Amino acid sequence: MFKKTLHAFATAWKGLNLTFRHLFAARKAREVLDIKQENYFEKQEGVTTIQYPRQAIPIPEVARYQLDVVIDDCIVCDLCAKACPVDCIDIEAIKATEAIGKTSDGSVKRLYAAKFDIDMAKCMYCGLCTVVCPTECITMTDNYDRSFPALTDLVYQFSEMTEKEIEEKRAELARFQAEKEAAKRKP
Ligand code: SF4
Ligand code: SF4
């Protein structure tokens, strides 16, 4: 009986001790510190969270979050889609009949991006697509606080072509190929 009572008191003391320790530590909120500071993790004092979104903890420069594509700099080479391990990049290219223009790094553009969708619900943020891109137009941004009511809202569309433009470019290419074939058949 005596042993049991002693054990009950010891257990209660242990629990209360932990509660009071947390209560004492909670006097101080977590400070917003720059992650680049030395001993960042050792400097994290206080057990209460920061007042997000009024306060936000800085994120590392190399952090991987929302993908972005500067479509004007994309040569529609499809390398990013081929590198993606989960097939969440969906690209549809239409051949141009002549060079369309140049990207900011001087690469010649010869394909139209009729479709350039990234399903961020499937993305595992590996960053492989950003590594293989020859024009560095697909990048990881620092945008991480997104929420949507439906998974389908996480499909980001980067193509800027309208349905009418897509149809026109397809017809243009079909005409060009037909003319080429006809020219080949001429004696
Ligand atoms: S980060 Fe990885 S998973 Fe996400 S789109 Fe790029 S290659 Fe695919
Ligand atoms: S790898 Fe870069 S240039 Fe090629 S399709 Fe993807 S985003 Fe465009």
GROMACS .gro file of C-alpha atoms and ligand atoms in nm:
model
  203
    1MET     CA    1   0.000   0.000   0.000
    2PHE     CA    2   0.281   0.237   0.104
    3LYS     CA    3   0.475   0.148  -0.214
    4LYS     CA    4   0.175   0.217  -0.433
    5THR     CA    5   0.110   0.558  -0.271
    6LEU     CA    6   0.476   0.652  -0.314
    7HIS     CA    7   0.465   0.548  -0.679
    8ALA     CA    8   0.147   0.757  -0.734
    9PHE     CA    9   0.314   1.065  -0.583
   10ALA     CA   10   0.632   1.013  -0.787
   11THR     CA   11   0.430   0.982  -1.110
   12ALA     CA   12   0.220   1.290  -1.031
   13TRP     CA   13   0.538   1.486  -0.949
   14LYS     CA   14   0.698   1.384  -1.277
   15GLY     CA   15   0.393   1.501  -1.476
   16LEU     CA   16   0.361   1.828  -1.285
   17ASN     CA   17   0.732   1.894  -1.321
   18LEU     CA   18   0.708   1.863  -1.698
   19THR     CA   19   0.396   2.085  -1.709
   20PHE     CA   20   0.561   2.359  -1.500
   21ARG     CA   21   0.878   2.343  -1.708
   22HIS     CA   22   0.675   2.406  -2.026
   23LEU     CA   23   0.468   2.675  -1.854
   24PHE     CA   24   0.787   2.854  -1.749
   25ALA     CA   25   0.942   2.824  -2.098
   26ALA     CA   26   0.620   2.954  -2.258
   27ARG     CA   27   0.683   3.299  -2.108
   28LYS     CA   28   0.901   3.354  -2.412
   29ALA     CA   29   0.781   3.315  -2.773
   30ARG     CA   30   1.008   3.179  -3.043
   31GLU     CA   31   1.214   3.455  -3.198
   32VAL     CA   32   1.220   3.516  -3.574
   33LEU     CA   33   1.585   3.453  -3.656
   34ASP     CA   34   1.758   3.445  -3.990
   35ILE     CA   35   1.841   3.087  -4.080
   36LYS     CA   36   2.185   3.202  -4.197
   37GLN     CA   37   2.280   3.294  -3.840
   38GLU     CA   38   2.539   3.076  -3.676
   39ASN     CA   39   2.399   2.812  -3.438
   40TYR     CA   40   2.046   2.887  -3.564
   41PHE     CA   41   1.900   2.576  -3.404
   42GLU     CA   42   2.066   2.632  -3.066
   43LYS     CA   43   1.925   2.982  -3.055
   44GLN     CA   44   1.565   2.862  -3.077
   45GLU     CA   45   1.432   2.937  -2.729
   46GLY     CA   46   1.073   2.946  -2.609
   47VAL     CA   47   0.808   2.686  -2.675
   48THR     CA   48   0.524   2.896  -2.814
   49THR     CA   49   0.502   2.932  -3.190
   50ILE     CA   50   0.552   3.260  -3.374
   51GLN     CA   51   0.252   3.465  -3.488
   52TYR     CA   52   0.226   3.332  -3.843
   53PRO     CA   53   0.146   3.489  -4.096
   54ARG     CA   54   0.233   3.822  -3.928
   55GLN     CA   55   0.573   3.672  -3.851
   56ALA     CA   56   0.747   3.413  -4.063
   57ILE     CA   57   1.068   3.220  -4.013
   58PRO     CA   58   1.314   3.292  -4.297
   59ILE     CA   59   1.365   2.994  -4.524
   60PRO     CA   60   1.698   2.877  -4.670
   61GLU     CA   61   1.791   3.010  -5.015
   62VAL     CA   62   1.807   2.656  -5.153
   63ALA     CA   63   1.465   2.559  -5.019
   64ARG     CA   64   1.235   2.382  -5.267
   65TYR     CA   65   0.877   2.502  -5.284
   66GLN     CA   66   0.635   2.613  -5.558
   67LEU     CA   67   0.769   2.572  -5.913
   68ASP     CA   68   0.758   2.860  -6.156
   69VAL     CA   69   0.819   2.871  -6.533
   70VAL     CA   70   0.916   3.181  -6.731
   71ILE     CA   71   0.745   3.061  -7.045
   72ASP     CA   72   0.910   3.324  -7.267
   73ASP     CA   73   1.245   3.160  -7.189
   74CYS     CA   74   1.124   2.804  -7.247
   75ILE     CA   75   1.238   2.629  -7.564
   76VAL     CA   76   0.982   2.347  -7.505
   77CYS     CA   77   1.258   2.085  -7.518
   78ASP     CA   78   1.061   1.854  -7.282
   79LEU     CA   79   1.374   1.769  -7.080
   80CYS     CA   80   1.208   1.869  -6.752
   81ALA     CA   81   0.909   1.642  -6.820
   82LYS     CA   82   1.140   1.352  -6.911
   83ALA     CA   83   1.345   1.401  -6.593
   84CYS     CA   84   1.044   1.416  -6.365
   85PRO     CA   85   1.021   1.088  -6.168
   86VAL     CA   86   0.647   1.124  -6.106
   87ASP     CA   87   0.537   1.253  -6.448
   88CYS     CA   88   0.374   1.563  -6.314
   89ILE     CA   89   0.489   1.789  -6.600
   90ASP     CA   90   0.266   1.772  -6.906
   91ILE     CA   91   0.399   1.949  -7.217
   92GLU     CA   92   0.252   1.964  -7.565
   93ALA     CA   93   0.474   2.118  -7.830
   94ILE     CA   94   0.386   2.239  -8.178
   95LYS     CA   95   0.669   2.274  -8.428
   96ALA     CA   96   0.706   2.620  -8.572
   97THR     CA   97   0.764   2.653  -8.945
   98GLU     CA   98   1.052   2.893  -8.875
   99ALA     CA   99   1.243   3.027  -8.572
  100ILE     CA  100   1.001   3.209  -8.337
  101GLY     CA  101   1.254   3.417  -8.152
  102LYS     CA  102   1.517   3.392  -7.882
  103THR     CA  103   1.514   3.336  -7.505
  104SER     CA  104   1.693   3.577  -7.270
  105ASP     CA  105   2.007   3.356  -7.283
  106GLY     CA  106   2.009   3.361  -7.666
  107SER     CA  107   1.866   3.012  -7.730
  108VAL     CA  108   1.662   2.995  -8.048
  109LYS     CA  109   1.296   2.901  -8.002
  110ARG     CA  110   1.149   2.666  -8.264
  111LEU     CA  111   0.857   2.513  -8.074
  112TYR     CA  112   0.534   2.656  -7.937
  113ALA     CA  113   0.417   2.544  -7.592
  114ALA     CA  114   0.053   2.458  -7.656
  115LYS     CA  115   0.040   2.305  -7.310
  116PHE     CA  116   0.271   2.336  -7.012
  117ASP     CA  117   0.102   2.207  -6.698
  118ILE     CA  118   0.262   2.114  -6.367
  119ASP     CA  119   0.057   1.915  -6.120
  120MET     CA  120   0.195   2.035  -5.788
  121ALA     CA  121  -0.025   1.783  -5.605
  122LYS     CA  122   0.194   1.507  -5.750
  123CYS     CA  123   0.526   1.694  -5.734
  124MET     CA  124   0.773   1.558  -5.477
  125TYR     CA  125   0.992   1.869  -5.488
  126CYS     CA  126   1.303   1.680  -5.596
  127GLY     CA  127   1.419   1.973  -5.811
  128LEU     CA  128   1.539   1.751  -6.100
  129CYS     CA  129   1.340   1.950  -6.356
  130THR     CA  130   1.521   2.269  -6.255
  131VAL     CA  131   1.861   2.101  -6.287
  132VAL     CA  132   1.812   1.972  -6.644
  133CYS     CA  133   1.653   2.286  -6.790
  134PRO     CA  134   1.898   2.428  -7.050
  135THR     CA  135   1.763   2.783  -7.022
  136GLU     CA  136   1.705   2.780  -6.643
  137CYS     CA  137   1.349   2.898  -6.691
  138ILE     CA  138   1.193   2.647  -6.452
  139THR     CA  139   1.278   2.733  -6.094
  140MET     CA  140   1.179   2.663  -5.736
  141THR     CA  141   1.034   2.971  -5.569
  142ASP     CA  142   1.011   3.046  -5.197
  143ASN     CA  143   0.631   3.036  -5.207
  144TYR     CA  144   0.518   2.769  -4.960
  145ASP     CA  145   0.200   2.894  -4.793
  146ARG     CA  146  -0.065   2.787  -5.039
  147SER     CA  147  -0.393   2.613  -4.972
  148PHE     CA  148  -0.668   2.517  -5.213
  149PRO     CA  149  -1.009   2.354  -5.172
  150ALA     CA  150  -0.954   2.104  -5.457
  151LEU     CA  151  -0.652   1.899  -5.566
  152THR     CA  152  -0.719   1.997  -5.928
  153ASP     CA  153  -0.646   2.361  -5.832
  154LEU     CA  154  -0.286   2.251  -5.789
  155VAL     CA  155  -0.241   2.202  -6.162
  156TYR     CA  156  -0.054   2.515  -6.272
  157GLN     CA  157  -0.085   2.612  -6.635
  158PHE     CA  158   0.205   2.807  -6.784
  159SER     CA  159   0.117   2.808  -7.153
  160GLU     CA  160  -0.003   3.148  -7.266
  161MET     CA  161  -0.148   3.030  -7.598
  162THR     CA  162  -0.520   3.057  -7.663
  163GLU     CA  163  -0.719   2.773  -7.821
  164LYS     CA  164  -0.745   2.980  -8.140
  165GLU     CA  165  -0.367   3.033  -8.157
  166ILE     CA  166  -0.306   2.660  -8.099
  167GLU     CA  167  -0.541   2.567  -8.382
  168GLU     CA  168  -0.377   2.824  -8.612
  169LYS     CA  169  -0.026   2.694  -8.539
  170ARG     CA  170  -0.136   2.331  -8.592
  171ALA     CA  171  -0.294   2.424  -8.926
  172GLU     CA  172   0.015   2.622  -9.026
  173LEU     CA  173   0.238   2.322  -8.954
  174ALA     CA  174   0.006   2.082  -9.140
  175ARG     CA  175   0.011   2.315  -9.445
  176PHE     CA  176   0.389   2.343  -9.429
  177GLN     CA  177   0.435   1.965  -9.408
  178ALA     CA  178   0.191   1.905  -9.695
  179GLU     CA  179   0.376   2.156  -9.915
  180LYS     CA  180   0.706   1.989  -9.828
  181GLU     CA  181   0.571   1.645  -9.920
  182ALA     CA  182   0.427   1.778 -10.246
  183ALA     CA  183   0.762   1.938 -10.334
  184LYS     CA  184   0.939   1.606 -10.270
  185ARG     CA  185   0.704   1.421 -10.506
  186LYS     CA  186   0.766   1.666 -10.792
  187PRO     CA  187   0.991   1.515 -11.062
  188SF4     S1  188   1.046   1.899  -5.863
  188SF4    FE1  189   1.073   1.682  -5.918
  188SF4     S2  190   0.870   1.593  -5.895
  188SF4    FE2  191   0.841   1.817  -5.902
  188SF4     S3  192   0.803   1.860  -6.116
  188SF4    FE3  193   1.022   1.883  -6.084
  188SF4     S4  194   1.110   1.681  -6.138
  188SF4    FE4  195   0.888   1.654  -6.107
  189SF4     S1  196   1.357   2.192  -6.960
  189SF4    FE1  197   1.329   2.413  -6.948
  189SF4     S2  198   1.332   2.478  -7.162
  189SF4    FE2  199   1.296   2.260  -7.163
  189SF4     S3  200   1.071   2.237  -7.164
  189SF4    FE3  201   1.134   2.231  -6.951
  189SF4     S4  202   1.118   2.441  -6.879
  189SF4    FE4  203   1.116   2.447  -7.102
   0.00000   0.00000   0.00000
